[in-house]
Structures are given as C-alpha cells and as structure tokens.
Tab-separated table of C-alpha atoms and ligand atoms in Angstrom:
chain	number	residue	atom	x	y	z
A	1	MET	CA	10.721	27.925	-4.138
A	2	SER	CA	11.265	31.517	-5.150
A	3	GLY	CA	10.004	34.207	-2.789
A	4	ILE	CA	8.822	36.411	-5.646
A	5	ILE	CA	5.162	37.361	-5.186
A	6	ILE	CA	2.828	36.927	-8.156
A	7	LYS	CA	0.308	39.731	-7.632
A	8	ASN	CA	-3.413	39.055	-8.124
A	9	PRO	CA	-5.633	41.464	-10.125
A	10	GLU	CA	-6.836	43.262	-6.994
A	11	GLN	CA	-3.252	43.837	-5.809
A	12	ILE	CA	-2.192	44.977	-9.294
A	13	GLU	CA	-4.996	47.542	-9.369
A	14	GLY	CA	-4.012	48.860	-5.918
A	15	ILE	CA	-0.318	49.047	-6.822
A	16	ARG	CA	-1.154	50.747	-10.141
A	17	LYS	CA	-2.993	53.537	-8.262
A	18	SER	CA	-0.117	54.038	-5.832
A	19	CYS	CA	2.363	54.141	-8.738
A	20	VAL	CA	0.315	56.833	-10.493
A	21	LEU	CA	0.316	58.920	-7.317
A	22	ALA	CA	4.089	58.509	-6.860
A	23	ALA	CA	4.649	59.678	-10.451
A	24	GLU	CA	2.234	62.598	-10.017
A	25	THR	CA	4.134	63.604	-6.883
A	26	LEU	CA	7.401	63.688	-8.855
A	27	ASP	CA	5.763	65.956	-11.443
A	28	TYR	CA	4.408	68.180	-8.665
A	29	ALA	CA	7.897	68.457	-7.120
A	30	GLU	CA	9.420	69.811	-10.340
A	31	GLN	CA	8.161	73.402	-9.851
A	32	PHE	CA	10.141	73.690	-6.589
A	33	VAL	CA	13.475	72.690	-8.121
A	34	LYS	CA	15.080	76.133	-8.403
A	35	GLU	CA	18.287	77.890	-7.420
A	36	GLY	CA	18.232	78.938	-3.738
A	37	VAL	CA	15.614	76.400	-2.601
A	38	SER	CA	16.582	73.875	0.097
A	39	THR	CA	15.949	70.163	-0.377
A	40	GLU	CA	14.061	70.265	2.936
A	41	GLU	CA	11.546	72.696	1.375
A	42	ILE	CA	11.032	70.359	-1.581
A	43	ASP	CA	10.569	67.409	0.776
A	44	SER	CA	7.901	69.200	2.790
A	45	LYS	CA	5.931	69.983	-0.408
A	46	ILE	CA	6.220	66.331	-1.399
A	47	GLU	CA	5.000	65.164	2.004
A	48	GLU	CA	2.036	67.539	1.904
A	49	PHE	CA	1.029	66.394	-1.613
A	50	ILE	CA	1.201	62.695	-0.720
A	51	ILE	CA	-0.819	63.121	2.478
A	52	ASN	CA	-3.400	65.351	0.739
A	53	HIS	CA	-3.967	62.469	-1.691
A	54	GLY	CA	-4.754	60.012	1.080
A	55	ALA	CA	-1.385	58.264	1.016
A	56	ILE	CA	1.705	57.903	3.215
A	57	PRO	CA	5.352	58.591	2.255
A	58	ALA	CA	6.928	55.141	2.560
A	59	THR	CA	10.412	56.356	3.428
A	60	LYS	CA	9.425	58.304	6.550
A	61	GLY	CA	10.314	56.093	9.506
A	62	TYR	CA	11.525	53.278	7.238
A	63	ASN	CA	14.462	51.753	9.155
A	64	GLY	CA	14.736	55.137	10.880
A	65	TYR	CA	14.929	57.199	7.660
A	66	PRO	CA	13.651	60.671	8.643
A	67	LYS	CA	12.123	62.226	5.488
A	68	SER	CA	9.341	61.777	2.904
A	69	SER	CA	11.659	61.554	-0.128
A	70	CYS	CA	15.285	60.973	-1.020
A	71	ILE	CA	16.964	63.919	-2.772
A	72	SER	CA	20.444	63.066	-4.020
A	73	LEU	CA	22.625	65.850	-5.452
A	74	ASN	CA	25.652	65.544	-7.751
A	75	GLU	CA	28.075	63.011	-6.178
A	76	VAL	CA	25.308	61.550	-3.992
A	77	VAL	CA	24.347	58.178	-5.472
A	78	CYS	CA	21.141	57.619	-3.473
A	79	HIS	CA	19.428	58.103	-0.093
A	80	GLY	CA	20.304	61.804	0.164
A	81	ILE	CA	18.407	63.157	3.194
A	82	PRO	CA	16.565	66.424	2.490
A	83	SER	CA	18.038	69.203	4.631
A	84	GLU	CA	17.594	72.934	5.146
A	85	LYS	CA	21.384	73.142	4.733
A	86	THR	CA	21.341	71.677	1.216
A	87	ILE	CA	20.543	74.650	-1.033
A	88	LEU	CA	20.194	74.131	-4.783
A	89	LYS	CA	22.656	76.051	-6.949
A	90	LYS	CA	23.103	76.548	-10.685
A	91	GLY	CA	24.589	73.524	-12.398
A	92	ASP	CA	23.401	70.990	-9.801
A	93	ILE	CA	21.938	67.690	-10.939
A	94	LEU	CA	19.641	65.847	-8.548
A	95	ASN	CA	17.540	62.738	-8.243
A	96	ILE	CA	14.231	62.873	-6.398
A	97	ASP	CA	12.980	59.439	-5.306
A	98	ILE	CA	9.402	59.028	-4.097
A	99	THR	CA	7.657	55.971	-2.696
A	100	THR	CA	3.973	56.155	-1.775
A	101	ILE	CA	1.780	53.817	0.265
A	102	LEU	CA	-1.825	54.111	-0.927
A	103	ASN	CA	-4.397	51.764	0.638
A	104	GLY	CA	-1.461	49.592	1.724
A	105	TYR	CA	0.113	49.360	-1.752
A	106	TYR	CA	3.545	50.710	-2.741
A	107	GLY	CA	4.639	52.681	-5.810
A	108	ASP	CA	8.314	53.680	-6.271
A	109	THR	CA	9.800	56.029	-8.886
A	110	SER	CA	12.616	58.531	-9.275
A	111	ARG	CA	14.157	60.739	-11.911
A	112	MET	CA	16.752	63.418	-12.511
A	113	PHE	CA	16.254	67.184	-12.386
A	114	SER	CA	18.728	69.974	-13.019
A	115	VAL	CA	19.188	73.552	-11.840
A	116	GLY	CA	19.838	76.012	-14.660
A	117	GLU	CA	22.521	75.156	-17.199
A	118	ILE	CA	24.460	71.969	-16.549
A	119	SER	CA	27.764	70.815	-18.007
A	120	PRO	CA	27.794	68.702	-21.192
A	121	ALA	CA	29.405	65.909	-19.145
A	122	ALA	CA	26.547	65.961	-16.611
A	123	ASP	CA	24.020	65.985	-19.431
A	124	LYS	CA	25.644	62.965	-21.074
A	125	LEU	CA	25.564	61.091	-17.758
A	126	ILE	CA	21.857	61.838	-17.313
A	127	GLN	CA	20.922	60.848	-20.885
A	128	THR	CA	22.947	57.643	-20.624
A	129	THR	CA	21.333	56.688	-17.311
A	130	LYS	CA	17.846	57.278	-18.738
A	131	HIS	CA	18.713	55.063	-21.690
A	132	CYS	CA	19.998	52.375	-19.295
A	133	LEU	CA	16.566	52.294	-17.631
A	134	ASP	CA	14.866	52.105	-21.055
A	135	LEU	CA	17.092	49.185	-22.106
A	136	GLY	CA	16.348	47.390	-18.821
A	137	ILE	CA	12.591	47.873	-19.283
A	138	GLN	CA	12.792	46.379	-22.786
A	139	GLN	CA	14.031	43.128	-21.212
A	140	VAL	CA	10.811	42.682	-19.203
A	141	LYS	CA	8.756	39.797	-20.581
A	142	PRO	CA	7.643	36.377	-19.344
A	143	ASP	CA	10.410	33.763	-19.071
A	144	ASN	CA	13.267	36.220	-19.546
A	145	HIS	CA	15.943	36.054	-16.825
A	146	PHE	CA	16.241	38.953	-14.391
A	147	GLY	CA	19.991	38.934	-15.077
A	148	ASN	CA	19.402	40.186	-18.608
A	149	ILE	CA	18.270	43.537	-17.189
A	150	GLY	CA	21.649	44.161	-15.570
A	151	PHE	CA	23.441	42.664	-18.532
A	152	VAL	CA	22.093	45.180	-21.059
A	153	ILE	CA	22.356	48.102	-18.610
A	154	SER	CA	25.997	47.485	-17.714
A	155	ARG	CA	27.032	46.748	-21.305
A	156	TYR	CA	25.638	50.087	-22.503
A	157	ALA	CA	26.820	52.193	-19.534
A	158	ARG	CA	30.380	50.899	-19.827
A	159	ALA	CA	30.421	51.432	-23.604
A	160	GLN	CA	29.624	55.092	-22.871
A	161	GLY	CA	32.585	55.287	-20.459
A	162	PHE	CA	30.604	55.114	-17.218
A	163	SER	CA	30.461	52.656	-14.311
A	164	VAL	CA	27.469	50.893	-12.740
A	165	VAL	CA	26.695	50.992	-9.020
A	166	TYR	CA	26.569	47.400	-7.719
A	167	GLU	CA	25.967	48.130	-4.018
A	168	PHE	CA	22.307	49.207	-4.480
A	169	CYS	CA	19.723	47.363	-6.590
A	170	GLY	CA	16.176	47.362	-7.875
A	171	HIS	CA	13.666	45.198	-6.002
A	172	GLY	CA	10.287	43.558	-5.966
A	173	VAL	CA	7.717	46.056	-4.701
A	174	GLY	CA	3.975	46.440	-4.157
A	175	VAL	CA	2.735	44.778	-0.983
A	176	LYS	CA	5.965	45.662	0.816
A	177	PHE	CA	8.611	48.324	0.096
A	178	HIS	CA	11.441	45.936	-0.696
A	179	GLU	CA	10.462	42.410	-1.784
A	180	ASP	CA	12.262	39.633	-3.654
A	181	PRO	CA	13.925	39.567	-6.084
A	182	GLN	CA	16.957	41.806	-5.933
A	183	VAL	CA	17.218	43.379	-9.410
A	184	ASP	CA	20.927	43.913	-10.116
A	185	HIS	CA	22.024	46.552	-12.612
A	186	THR	CA	25.164	44.641	-13.486
A	187	SER	CA	24.751	40.921	-14.025
A	188	ARG	CA	25.513	38.041	-16.357
A	189	ARG	CA	23.422	37.235	-19.399
A	190	ASN	CA	20.706	34.629	-18.640
A	191	SER	CA	21.457	34.588	-14.897
A	192	GLY	CA	18.902	34.756	-12.079
A	193	PRO	CA	15.235	33.750	-11.849
A	194	ARG	CA	12.785	34.032	-14.739
A	195	MET	CA	10.099	36.730	-14.943
A	196	LYS	CA	6.443	35.650	-14.702
A	197	PRO	CA	3.205	37.538	-15.385
A	198	GLY	CA	2.037	39.325	-12.226
A	199	MET	CA	5.528	40.047	-10.887
A	200	ILE	CA	6.113	43.722	-10.041
A	201	PHE	CA	9.559	45.188	-9.415
A	202	THR	CA	11.669	48.289	-9.871
A	203	ILE	CA	14.563	48.928	-12.221
A	204	GLU	CA	16.608	51.848	-10.882
A	205	PRO	CA	20.107	52.042	-12.345
A	206	MET	CA	22.650	54.319	-10.658
A	207	ILE	CA	25.402	55.217	-13.129
A	208	ASN	CA	28.679	56.949	-12.181
A	209	GLN	CA	31.107	59.187	-14.074
A	210	GLY	CA	34.096	57.723	-12.260
A	211	ARG	CA	34.444	54.676	-10.018
A	212	ALA	CA	31.463	52.450	-9.231
A	213	SER	CA	32.047	52.187	-5.465
A	214	THR	CA	30.187	54.199	-2.848
A	215	ASN	CA	30.679	55.309	0.771
A	216	ILE	CA	27.896	55.783	3.308
A	217	ASP	CA	28.054	59.037	5.280
A	218	ARG	CA	29.396	58.221	8.768
A	219	THR	CA	27.361	60.932	10.420
A	220	ASP	CA	23.864	60.355	9.032
A	221	GLY	CA	24.215	56.640	8.223
A	222	TRP	CA	22.280	57.015	4.909
A	223	THR	CA	23.792	59.324	2.286
A	224	ALA	CA	25.659	57.210	-0.282
A	225	ARG	CA	28.356	59.103	-2.221
A	226	THR	CA	30.725	58.115	-5.000
A	227	VAL	CA	34.145	57.307	-3.512
A	228	ASP	CA	35.826	59.727	-5.935
A	229	ASN	CA	33.153	62.469	-5.539
A	230	LYS	CA	32.392	62.353	-9.258
A	231	LEU	CA	28.807	62.652	-10.473
A	232	SER	CA	26.135	59.940	-10.252
A	233	ALA	CA	22.676	59.763	-11.862
A	234	GLN	CA	19.606	57.524	-11.386
A	235	PHE	CA	16.176	56.883	-12.903
A	236	GLU	CA	13.580	54.443	-11.476
A	237	HIS	CA	10.286	52.950	-12.586
A	238	THR	CA	7.973	50.285	-11.117
A	239	ILE	CA	7.163	47.653	-13.754
A	240	LEU	CA	4.556	44.875	-14.064
A	241	VAL	CA	5.280	41.737	-16.096
A	242	THR	CA	2.242	41.178	-18.335
A	243	ALA	CA	1.303	38.033	-20.305
A	244	THR	CA	3.173	39.413	-23.308
A	245	GLY	CA	5.696	41.937	-21.989
A	246	PHE	CA	5.596	44.863	-19.573
A	247	GLU	CA	3.494	47.699	-18.210
A	248	VAL	CA	5.413	50.582	-16.628
A	249	LEU	CA	3.096	51.396	-13.734
A	250	THR	CA	4.811	54.702	-12.869
A	251	ASP	CA	4.747	55.943	-16.488
A	252	ILE	CA	1.961	58.545	-16.416
A	253	HIS	CA	3.176	60.229	-19.620
A	254	ASN	CA	2.908	57.210	-21.895
A	255	ASN	CA	6.604	57.125	-22.685
A	256	TYR	CA	6.514	53.320	-22.623
A	257	PRO	CA	3.538	51.888	-24.530
A	258	VAL	CA	2.324	48.654	-22.907
A	259	THR	CA	3.711	45.567	-24.681
B	1	MF3	N1	13.013	54.603	-2.768
B	1	MF3	C1	14.276	53.947	-2.537
B	1	MF3	C2	14.314	52.785	-3.511
B	1	MF3	O1	14.199	53.029	-4.676
B	1	MF3	C3	14.446	53.464	-1.154
B	1	MF3	C4	14.638	54.535	-0.169
B	1	MF3	S1	14.733	53.830	1.374
B	1	MF3	C5	15.103	55.113	2.368
B	1	MF3	O2	14.355	51.623	-3.184
B	1	MF3	F1	14.967	54.662	3.559
B	1	MF3	F2	16.315	55.531	2.094
B	1	MF3	F3	14.293	56.101	2.148
B	2	CO	CO1	13.197	51.362	-5.428
B	3	CO	CO1	12.873	54.609	-5.114
C-alpha cells in the first residue's frame, strides 16, 4: 500500500485556490525585493498579504520555524529565516518560498529574485535551475515513475556543470504540508512509485554551483548552506496529475499549459 493520497474533486478545488494565493503572494513580494531592504521586512509584508486573504502562512510555527516565508540568499540552499540583520545588496540572488493554508488546504511555491545586476555565473545557475523544474514538470503524467523527475533534472543540471542537492526533496502536499511521496531531484530512471490522476506534489530542485552537500546552521537549526559557500538556486511548483498529464496549480501566469 502506498501512502500517497489521491485527492477528490473537492480537495483539488480547495488546493487549487490555496496554490493561486501562494503564487499571488510571491508576485506581491517582488516589489519589496530591493537593495537596502531586510528579509524580515519582506516576510512581514508576505504575512500581512496572506492573512488579509483569509489564509495562514504554513511555515509559521511549523516544527518551531519562526517566520511566514523562507528567504534564502546566495549560498543558502533553503530554509533561510527572514531577519532584520539580513539586508539585500546589489548582486544578491534569493529564493522566496511561500506556503499558504487556505480553508485547510496547502499550496507551496518558490522562485528566484535578484537585486540589481547579477554575475553571468549566477544568471546561468538561475536559468539552469528553472529549466530543471520545467523538465521535471514535463515528466508528470499517469503511470510515469516519480524517479524519472529526478533522473531528467540531475542529468541536465550535471551536463551544465552544476550539482543537485540530495538532502532536501519535493513532497506530496495539499491536505498536509509534507505528505508522501518524497520527490527526489536526483534519482534513477524508472525508479519509485507510479503517478496516478489526483496525486498532488511539489517539484522543487535546488541546484548548486559547487558541491551538492549542505550544512545546517548550528545556531538557528534551520538555515541550510552549501558546504563550500558557493551559490545555490531553487524553483518550486505544486503540480496535479491529471488523466492525461499535469496541471501546475501554482502557475498563475499560464507558463505551463495544462496537458
Ligand atoms: N516550503 C518549504 C518546502 O518547499 C518548507 C519550509 S518548512 C520550514 O517544502 F519550516 F522551513 F518553513
Ligand atoms: Co515544498
Ligand atoms: Co516551498
């Protein structure tokens, strides 16, 4: 028996609404990403927007996590805690990750932002990571193996000279924050369970310039950094398996036509 929930139409509709709100919150956050602004200020705008739309930020209080978003700069791979001490500066690249709970349903999405001009190397990392997510999404269809998502992502990332974070994964999502299955971003072709219509999960590749391994900050217990302090990038969408392919529930800009 697999523990992967097949969502019913009512659950899908609820999760779809939460996903739209999470994506709208990311768009709203963009205007605050500027030189001199602290990540704490961005987080408080995010929290206000989510609450004003009748939802709850899923991260706040989750296993003791203190904030309404994760904001991960430069060498931070994920779970960066917004802080008044973290001030954006020119050339920074950052991921903002937002998870909403709306009427009990979860939507989870993240993407990269940059402050002013960034280096060509940082830009290549960001473009490659975005393409990794796109390749993963193209694998979503009934009966395909979850392992093929990580297979195509890792093959492409490595061909571009980058490494793939293996210590954090995508996940089933919707009625809880983190459900089965674990969606690896590096895996063997045709490994893992098969996708079925009504499954909902995230794909959220974290791609590194240097080594793949991460360290968790000893002081805050959350912030994951590259071991070599080189750059890391991440993009995340929440995806529904349809009868014929996929629907990207957090895609409010129609970048991924439903298949
Ligand atoms: N949103 C993250 C994810 O994509 C999880 C953050 S959990 C937190 O799964 F506790 F760090 F906020
Ligand atoms: Co996620
Ligand atoms: Co997320």
